[in-house]
PDB file of C-alpha atoms in Angstrom:
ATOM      1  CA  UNK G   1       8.624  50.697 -13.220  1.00 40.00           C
ATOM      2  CA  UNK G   2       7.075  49.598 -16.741  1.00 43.00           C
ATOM      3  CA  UNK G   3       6.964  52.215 -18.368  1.00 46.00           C
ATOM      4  CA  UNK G   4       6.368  56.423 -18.231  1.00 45.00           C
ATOM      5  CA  UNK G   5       3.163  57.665 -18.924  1.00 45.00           C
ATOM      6  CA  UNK G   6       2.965  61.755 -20.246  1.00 46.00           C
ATOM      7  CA  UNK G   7      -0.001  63.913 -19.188  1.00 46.00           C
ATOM      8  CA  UNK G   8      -1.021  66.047 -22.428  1.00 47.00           C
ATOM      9  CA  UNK G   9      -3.408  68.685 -22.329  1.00 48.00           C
ATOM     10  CA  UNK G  10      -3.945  71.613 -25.454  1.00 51.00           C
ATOM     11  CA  UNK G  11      -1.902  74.701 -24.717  1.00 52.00           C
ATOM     12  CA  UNK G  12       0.048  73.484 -21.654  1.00 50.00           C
ATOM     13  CA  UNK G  13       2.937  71.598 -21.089  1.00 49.00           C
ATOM     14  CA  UNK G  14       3.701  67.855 -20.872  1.00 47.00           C
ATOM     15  CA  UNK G  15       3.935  66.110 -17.551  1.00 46.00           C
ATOM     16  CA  UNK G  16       5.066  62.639 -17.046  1.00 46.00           C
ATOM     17  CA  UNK G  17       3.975  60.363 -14.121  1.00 47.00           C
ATOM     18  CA  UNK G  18       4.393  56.877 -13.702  1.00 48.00           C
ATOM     19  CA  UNK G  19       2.406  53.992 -15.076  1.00 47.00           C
ATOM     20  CA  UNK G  20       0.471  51.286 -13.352  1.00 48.00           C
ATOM     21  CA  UNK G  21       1.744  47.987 -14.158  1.00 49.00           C
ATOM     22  CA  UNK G  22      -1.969  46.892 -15.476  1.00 50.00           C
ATOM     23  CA  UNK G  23      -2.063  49.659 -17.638  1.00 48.00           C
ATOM     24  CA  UNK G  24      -5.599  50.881 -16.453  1.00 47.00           C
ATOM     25  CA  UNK G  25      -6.420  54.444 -17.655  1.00 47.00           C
ATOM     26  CA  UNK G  26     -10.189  56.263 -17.285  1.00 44.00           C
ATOM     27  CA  UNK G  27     -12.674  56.377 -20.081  1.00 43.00           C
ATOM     28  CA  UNK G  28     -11.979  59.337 -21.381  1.00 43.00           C
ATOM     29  CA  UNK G  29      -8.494  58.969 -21.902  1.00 43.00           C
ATOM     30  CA  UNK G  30      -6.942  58.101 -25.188  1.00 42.00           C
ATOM     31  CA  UNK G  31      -2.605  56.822 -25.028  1.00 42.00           C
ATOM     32  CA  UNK G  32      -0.765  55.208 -27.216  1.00 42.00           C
ATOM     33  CA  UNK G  33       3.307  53.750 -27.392  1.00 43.00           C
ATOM     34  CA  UNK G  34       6.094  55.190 -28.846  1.00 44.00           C
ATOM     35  CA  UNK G  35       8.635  52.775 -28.538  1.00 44.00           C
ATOM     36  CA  UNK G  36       9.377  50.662 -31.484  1.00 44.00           C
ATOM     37  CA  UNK G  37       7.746  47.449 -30.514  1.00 44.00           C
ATOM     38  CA  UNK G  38       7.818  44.368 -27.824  1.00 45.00           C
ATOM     39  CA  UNK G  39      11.524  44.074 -26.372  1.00 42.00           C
ATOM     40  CA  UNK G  40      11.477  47.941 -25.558  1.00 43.00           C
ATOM     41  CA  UNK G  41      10.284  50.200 -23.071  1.00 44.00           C
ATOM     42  CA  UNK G  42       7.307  52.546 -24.277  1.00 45.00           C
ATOM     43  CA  UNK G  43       6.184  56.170 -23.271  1.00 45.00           C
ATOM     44  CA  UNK G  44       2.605  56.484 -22.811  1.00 44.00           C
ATOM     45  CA  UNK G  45       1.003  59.558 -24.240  1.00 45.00           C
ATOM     46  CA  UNK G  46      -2.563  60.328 -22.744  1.00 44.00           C
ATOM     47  CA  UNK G  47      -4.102  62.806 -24.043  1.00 44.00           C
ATOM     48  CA  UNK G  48      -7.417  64.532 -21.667  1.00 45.00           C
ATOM     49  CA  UNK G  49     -10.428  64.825 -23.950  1.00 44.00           C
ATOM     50  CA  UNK G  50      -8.915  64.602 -27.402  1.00 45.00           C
ATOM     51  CA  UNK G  51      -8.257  62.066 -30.337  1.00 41.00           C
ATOM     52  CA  UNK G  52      -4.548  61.057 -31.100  1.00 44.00           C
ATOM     53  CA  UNK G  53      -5.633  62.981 -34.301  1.00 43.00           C
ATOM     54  CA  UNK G  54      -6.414  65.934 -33.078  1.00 41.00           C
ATOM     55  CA  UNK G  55      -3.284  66.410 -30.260  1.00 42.00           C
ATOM     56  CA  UNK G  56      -1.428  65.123 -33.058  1.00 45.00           C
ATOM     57  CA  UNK G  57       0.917  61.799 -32.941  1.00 44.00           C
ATOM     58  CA  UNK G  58       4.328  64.802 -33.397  1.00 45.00           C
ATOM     59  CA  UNK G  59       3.389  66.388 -29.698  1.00 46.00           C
ATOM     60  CA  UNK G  60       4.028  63.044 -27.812  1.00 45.00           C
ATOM     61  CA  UNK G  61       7.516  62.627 -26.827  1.00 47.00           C
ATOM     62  CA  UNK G  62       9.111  59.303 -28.120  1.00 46.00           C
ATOM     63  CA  UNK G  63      11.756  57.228 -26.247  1.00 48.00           C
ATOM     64  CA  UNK G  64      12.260  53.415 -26.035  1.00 48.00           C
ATOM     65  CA  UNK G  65      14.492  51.988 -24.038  1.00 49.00           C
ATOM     66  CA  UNK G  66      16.253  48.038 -24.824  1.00 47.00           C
ATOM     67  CA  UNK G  67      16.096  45.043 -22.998  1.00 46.00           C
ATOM     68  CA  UNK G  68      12.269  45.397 -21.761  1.00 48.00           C
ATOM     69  CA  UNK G  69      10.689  42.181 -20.862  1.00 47.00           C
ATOM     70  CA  UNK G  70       6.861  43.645 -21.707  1.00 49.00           C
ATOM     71  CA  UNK G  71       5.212  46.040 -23.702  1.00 51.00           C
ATOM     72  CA  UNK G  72       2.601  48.083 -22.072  1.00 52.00           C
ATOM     73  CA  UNK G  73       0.834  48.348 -25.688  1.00 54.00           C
ATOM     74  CA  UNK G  74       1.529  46.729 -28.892  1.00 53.00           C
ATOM     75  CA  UNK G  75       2.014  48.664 -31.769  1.00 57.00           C
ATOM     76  CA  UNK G  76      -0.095  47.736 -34.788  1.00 57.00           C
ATOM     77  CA  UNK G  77       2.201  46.307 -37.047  1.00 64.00           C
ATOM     78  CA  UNK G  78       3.011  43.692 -34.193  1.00 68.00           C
ATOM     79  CA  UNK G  79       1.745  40.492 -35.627  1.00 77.00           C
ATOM     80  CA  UNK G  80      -1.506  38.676 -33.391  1.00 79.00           C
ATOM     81  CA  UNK G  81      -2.514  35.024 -33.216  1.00 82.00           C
ATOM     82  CA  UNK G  82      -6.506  34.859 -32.479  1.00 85.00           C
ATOM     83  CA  UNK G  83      -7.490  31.931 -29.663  1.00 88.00           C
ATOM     84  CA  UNK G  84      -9.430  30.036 -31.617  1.00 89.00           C
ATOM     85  CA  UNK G  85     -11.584  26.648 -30.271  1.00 89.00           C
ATOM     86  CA  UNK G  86      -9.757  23.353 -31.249  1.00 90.00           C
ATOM     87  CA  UNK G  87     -10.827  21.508 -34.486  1.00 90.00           C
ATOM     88  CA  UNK G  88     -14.244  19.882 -34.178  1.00 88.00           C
ATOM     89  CA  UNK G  89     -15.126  22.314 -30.984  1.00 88.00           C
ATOM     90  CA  UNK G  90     -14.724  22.293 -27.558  1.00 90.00           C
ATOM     91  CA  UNK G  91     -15.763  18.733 -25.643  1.00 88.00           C
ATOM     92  CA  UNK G  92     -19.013  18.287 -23.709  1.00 87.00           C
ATOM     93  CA  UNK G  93     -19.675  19.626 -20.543  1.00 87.00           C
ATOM     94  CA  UNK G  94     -19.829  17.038 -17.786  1.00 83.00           C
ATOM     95  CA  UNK G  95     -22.789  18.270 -15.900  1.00 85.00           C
ATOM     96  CA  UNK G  96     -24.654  14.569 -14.846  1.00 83.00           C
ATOM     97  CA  UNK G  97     -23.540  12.821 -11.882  1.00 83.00           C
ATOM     98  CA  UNK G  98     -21.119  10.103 -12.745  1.00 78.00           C
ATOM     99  CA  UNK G  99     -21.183   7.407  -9.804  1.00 79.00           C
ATOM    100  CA  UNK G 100     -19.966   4.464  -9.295  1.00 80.00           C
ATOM    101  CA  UNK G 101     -22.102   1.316  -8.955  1.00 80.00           C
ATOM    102  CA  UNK G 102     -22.728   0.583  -5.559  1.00 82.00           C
ATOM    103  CA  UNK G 103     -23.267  -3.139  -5.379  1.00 86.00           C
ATOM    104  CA  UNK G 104     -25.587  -5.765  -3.859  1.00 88.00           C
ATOM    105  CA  UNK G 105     -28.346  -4.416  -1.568  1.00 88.00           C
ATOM    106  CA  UNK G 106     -27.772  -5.319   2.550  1.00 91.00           C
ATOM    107  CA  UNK G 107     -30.028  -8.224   1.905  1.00 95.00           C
ATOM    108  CA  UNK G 108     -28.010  -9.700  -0.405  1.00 95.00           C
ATOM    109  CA  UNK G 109     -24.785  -9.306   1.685  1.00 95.00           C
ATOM    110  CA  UNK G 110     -26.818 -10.506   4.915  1.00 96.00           C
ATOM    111  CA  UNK G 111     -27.580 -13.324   2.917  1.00 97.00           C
ATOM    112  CA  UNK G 112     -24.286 -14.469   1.484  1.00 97.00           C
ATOM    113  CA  UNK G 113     -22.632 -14.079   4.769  1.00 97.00           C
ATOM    114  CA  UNK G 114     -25.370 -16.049   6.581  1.00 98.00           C
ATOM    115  CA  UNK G 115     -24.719 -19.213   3.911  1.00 98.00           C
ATOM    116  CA  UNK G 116     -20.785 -18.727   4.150  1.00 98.00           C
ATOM    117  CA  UNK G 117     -21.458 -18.961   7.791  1.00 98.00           C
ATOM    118  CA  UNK G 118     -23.395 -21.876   7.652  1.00 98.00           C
ATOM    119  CA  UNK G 119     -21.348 -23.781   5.217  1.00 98.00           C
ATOM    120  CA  UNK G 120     -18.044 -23.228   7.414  1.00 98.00           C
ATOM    121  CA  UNK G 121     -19.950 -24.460  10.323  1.00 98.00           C
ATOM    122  CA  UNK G 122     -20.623 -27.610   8.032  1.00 98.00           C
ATOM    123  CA  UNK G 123     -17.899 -27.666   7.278  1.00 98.00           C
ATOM    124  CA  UNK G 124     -16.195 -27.768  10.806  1.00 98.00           C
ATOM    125  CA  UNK G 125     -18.152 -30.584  11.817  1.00 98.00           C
ATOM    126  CA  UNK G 126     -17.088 -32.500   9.157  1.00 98.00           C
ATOM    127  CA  UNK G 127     -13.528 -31.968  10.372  1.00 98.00           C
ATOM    128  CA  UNK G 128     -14.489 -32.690  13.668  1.00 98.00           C
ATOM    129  CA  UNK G 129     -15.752 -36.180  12.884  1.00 97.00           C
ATOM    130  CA  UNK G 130     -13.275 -37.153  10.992  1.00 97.00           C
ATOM    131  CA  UNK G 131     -11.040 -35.651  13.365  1.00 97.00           C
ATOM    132  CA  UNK G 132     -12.867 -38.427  16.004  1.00 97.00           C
ATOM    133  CA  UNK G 133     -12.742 -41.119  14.093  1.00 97.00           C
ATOM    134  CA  UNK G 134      -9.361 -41.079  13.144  1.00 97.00           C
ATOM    135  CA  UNK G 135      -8.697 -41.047  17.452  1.00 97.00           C
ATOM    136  CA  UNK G 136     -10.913 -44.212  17.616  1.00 97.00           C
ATOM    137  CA  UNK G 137      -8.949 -45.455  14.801  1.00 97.00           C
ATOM    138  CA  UNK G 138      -5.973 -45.057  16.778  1.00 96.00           C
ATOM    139  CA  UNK G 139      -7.159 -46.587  20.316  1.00 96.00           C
ATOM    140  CA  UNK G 140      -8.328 -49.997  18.541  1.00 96.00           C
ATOM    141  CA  UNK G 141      -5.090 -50.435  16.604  1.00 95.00           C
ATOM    142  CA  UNK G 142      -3.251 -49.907  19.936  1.00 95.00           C
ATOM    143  CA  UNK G 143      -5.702 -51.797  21.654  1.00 96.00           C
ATOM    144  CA  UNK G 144      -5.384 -54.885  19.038  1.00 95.00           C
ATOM    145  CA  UNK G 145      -1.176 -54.694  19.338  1.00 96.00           C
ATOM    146  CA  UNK G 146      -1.223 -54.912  23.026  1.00 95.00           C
ATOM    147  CA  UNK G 147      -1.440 -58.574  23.071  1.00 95.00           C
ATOM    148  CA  UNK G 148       1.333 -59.022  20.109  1.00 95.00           C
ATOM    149  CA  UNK G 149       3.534 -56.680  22.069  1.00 95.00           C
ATOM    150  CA  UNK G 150       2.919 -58.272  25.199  1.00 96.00           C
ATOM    151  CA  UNK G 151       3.843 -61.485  23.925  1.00 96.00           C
ATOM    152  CA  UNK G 152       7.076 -60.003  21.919  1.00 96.00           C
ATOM    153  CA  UNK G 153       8.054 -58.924  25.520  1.00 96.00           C
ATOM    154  CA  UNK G 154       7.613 -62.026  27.156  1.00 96.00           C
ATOM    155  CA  UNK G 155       9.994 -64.068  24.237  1.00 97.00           C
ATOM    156  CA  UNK G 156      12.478 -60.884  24.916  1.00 97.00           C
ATOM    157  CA  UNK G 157      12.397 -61.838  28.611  1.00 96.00           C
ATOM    158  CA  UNK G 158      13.040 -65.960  28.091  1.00 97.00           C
ATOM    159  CA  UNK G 159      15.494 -65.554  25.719  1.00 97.00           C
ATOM    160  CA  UNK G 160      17.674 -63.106  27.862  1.00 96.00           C
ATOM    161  CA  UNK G 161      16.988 -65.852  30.536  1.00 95.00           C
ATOM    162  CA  UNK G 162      18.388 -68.547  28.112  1.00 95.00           C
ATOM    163  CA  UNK G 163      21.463 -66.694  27.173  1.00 96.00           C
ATOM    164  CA  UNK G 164      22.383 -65.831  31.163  1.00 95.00           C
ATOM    165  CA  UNK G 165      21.672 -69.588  32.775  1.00 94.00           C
ATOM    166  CA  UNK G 166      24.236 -70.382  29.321  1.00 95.00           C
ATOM    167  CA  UNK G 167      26.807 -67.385  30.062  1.00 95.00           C
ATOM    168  CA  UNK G 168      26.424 -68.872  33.951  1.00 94.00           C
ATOM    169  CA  UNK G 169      26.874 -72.742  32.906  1.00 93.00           C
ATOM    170  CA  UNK G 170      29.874 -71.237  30.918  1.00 94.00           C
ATOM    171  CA  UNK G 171      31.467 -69.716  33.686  1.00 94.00           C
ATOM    172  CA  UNK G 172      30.812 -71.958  36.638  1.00 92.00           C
ATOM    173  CA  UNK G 173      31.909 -74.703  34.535  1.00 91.00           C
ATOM    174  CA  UNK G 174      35.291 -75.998  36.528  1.00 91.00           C
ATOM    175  CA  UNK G 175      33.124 -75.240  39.416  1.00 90.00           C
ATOM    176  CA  UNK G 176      32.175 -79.014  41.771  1.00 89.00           C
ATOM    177  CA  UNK G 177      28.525 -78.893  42.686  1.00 85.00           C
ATOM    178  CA  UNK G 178      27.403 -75.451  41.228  1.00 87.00           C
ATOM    179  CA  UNK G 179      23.603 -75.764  39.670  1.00 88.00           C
ATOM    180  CA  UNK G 180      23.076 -72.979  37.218  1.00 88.00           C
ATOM    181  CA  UNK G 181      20.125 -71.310  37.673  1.00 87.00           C
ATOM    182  CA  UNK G 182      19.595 -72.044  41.192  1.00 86.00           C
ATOM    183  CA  UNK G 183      19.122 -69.182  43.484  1.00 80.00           C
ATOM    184  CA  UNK G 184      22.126 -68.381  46.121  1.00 76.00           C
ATOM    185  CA  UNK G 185      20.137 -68.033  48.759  1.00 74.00           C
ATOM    186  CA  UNK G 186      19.581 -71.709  49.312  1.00 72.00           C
ATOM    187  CA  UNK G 187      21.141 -71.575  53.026  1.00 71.00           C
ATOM    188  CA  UNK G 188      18.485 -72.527  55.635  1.00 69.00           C
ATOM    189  CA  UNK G 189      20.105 -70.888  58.183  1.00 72.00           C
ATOM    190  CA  UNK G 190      19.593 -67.659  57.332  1.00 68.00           C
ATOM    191  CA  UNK G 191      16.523 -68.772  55.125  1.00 66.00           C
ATOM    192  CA  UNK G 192      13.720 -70.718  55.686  1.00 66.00           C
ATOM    193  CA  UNK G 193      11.549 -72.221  52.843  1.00 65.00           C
ATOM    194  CA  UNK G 194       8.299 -70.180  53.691  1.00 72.00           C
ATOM    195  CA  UNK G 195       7.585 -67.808  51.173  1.00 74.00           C
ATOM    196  CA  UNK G 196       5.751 -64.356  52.312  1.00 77.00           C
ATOM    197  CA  UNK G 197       3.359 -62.559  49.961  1.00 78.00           C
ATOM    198  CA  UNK G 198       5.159 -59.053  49.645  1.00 79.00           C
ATOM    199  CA  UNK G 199       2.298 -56.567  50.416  1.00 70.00           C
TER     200      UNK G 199
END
């Protein structure tokens, strides 16, 4: 509850009723408030068909009540501030369309991506020859060191053969008879001296 509003009419007594919270009242009503300003609770005095002049401002019952949050009427001597526009006026209206750039047409995208294509094909088969010719690189090196290494092998092999037939002389030394480097199986009893191609 806001606020009470009175019913006034000449001649007849004062009735009281409640008042909307938006304040609305007909046309041809005429209130004012009776409290003493904003922070109070006002009575509402309507009066049906007349001026406050004529009902006179002595016939509307006055009570205010404290600690009320909103006034259902300013009185006059309440100070106003107008709403005025900012200095300079209000902005312009943004009424055009404001978009954004779109870009290159499909053509021109077709046609970059169509040269990046090509170009990383190129580019691939660059890498793929090179790729080649490093492999052929490869195969004639190792086919140019197979010789060396074949004949590093074969010096491996006669010097291990030199430094057994020595460790043999070495230890057959106090031996009568013994022939280093001669093969054991000199016996022909249980050997004879032809020699059969191992299939």
């Amino acid at each position: 509850m806001i606020g009470r509003l009175t019913l006034w009419e000449p001649g007849g007594p004062c009735k009281k009723a409640p008042v909307h919270p938006l304040g609305l009242r007909s046309d041809n009503e005429l209130y004012w408030t009776t409290g003493a300003g904003r922070g109070e609770k006002n009575d509402v005095v309507v009066v049906a068909g007349q001026t406050r002049e004529a009902a006179g401002a002595s016939s509307a019952p006055a009570r205010s009540d404290a600690n009320h949050l909103l006034d259902l009427h300013p009185t006059m001597s309440t100070p106003y501030r107008q709403d005025m526009p900012p200095p300079g006026g209000f902005g312009q209206v943004q009424y055009k369309r404001n978009l954004s750039l779109r870009g290159p047409s499909g053509i021109v995208i077709l046609g970059g991506m169509l040269a990046l294509t090509i170009y990383g094909f190129h580019r691939v088969a660059l890498g793929r020859a090179e790729r080649q010719e490093l492999e052929r690189e490869k195969a004639w090196s190792r086919i140019h060191l197979v010789p060396l290494l074949l004949a590093e092998g074969d010096r491996d092999a006669f010097r291990r053969t030199q430094a057994a037939l020595a460790r043999e002389k070495l230890i057959m030394k106090d031996v009568e008879g013994w022939e280093a480097g001669k093969s054991v199986y000199n016996n022909p009893k249980h050997r004879n001296g032809e020699w059969i191609v191992p299939l």
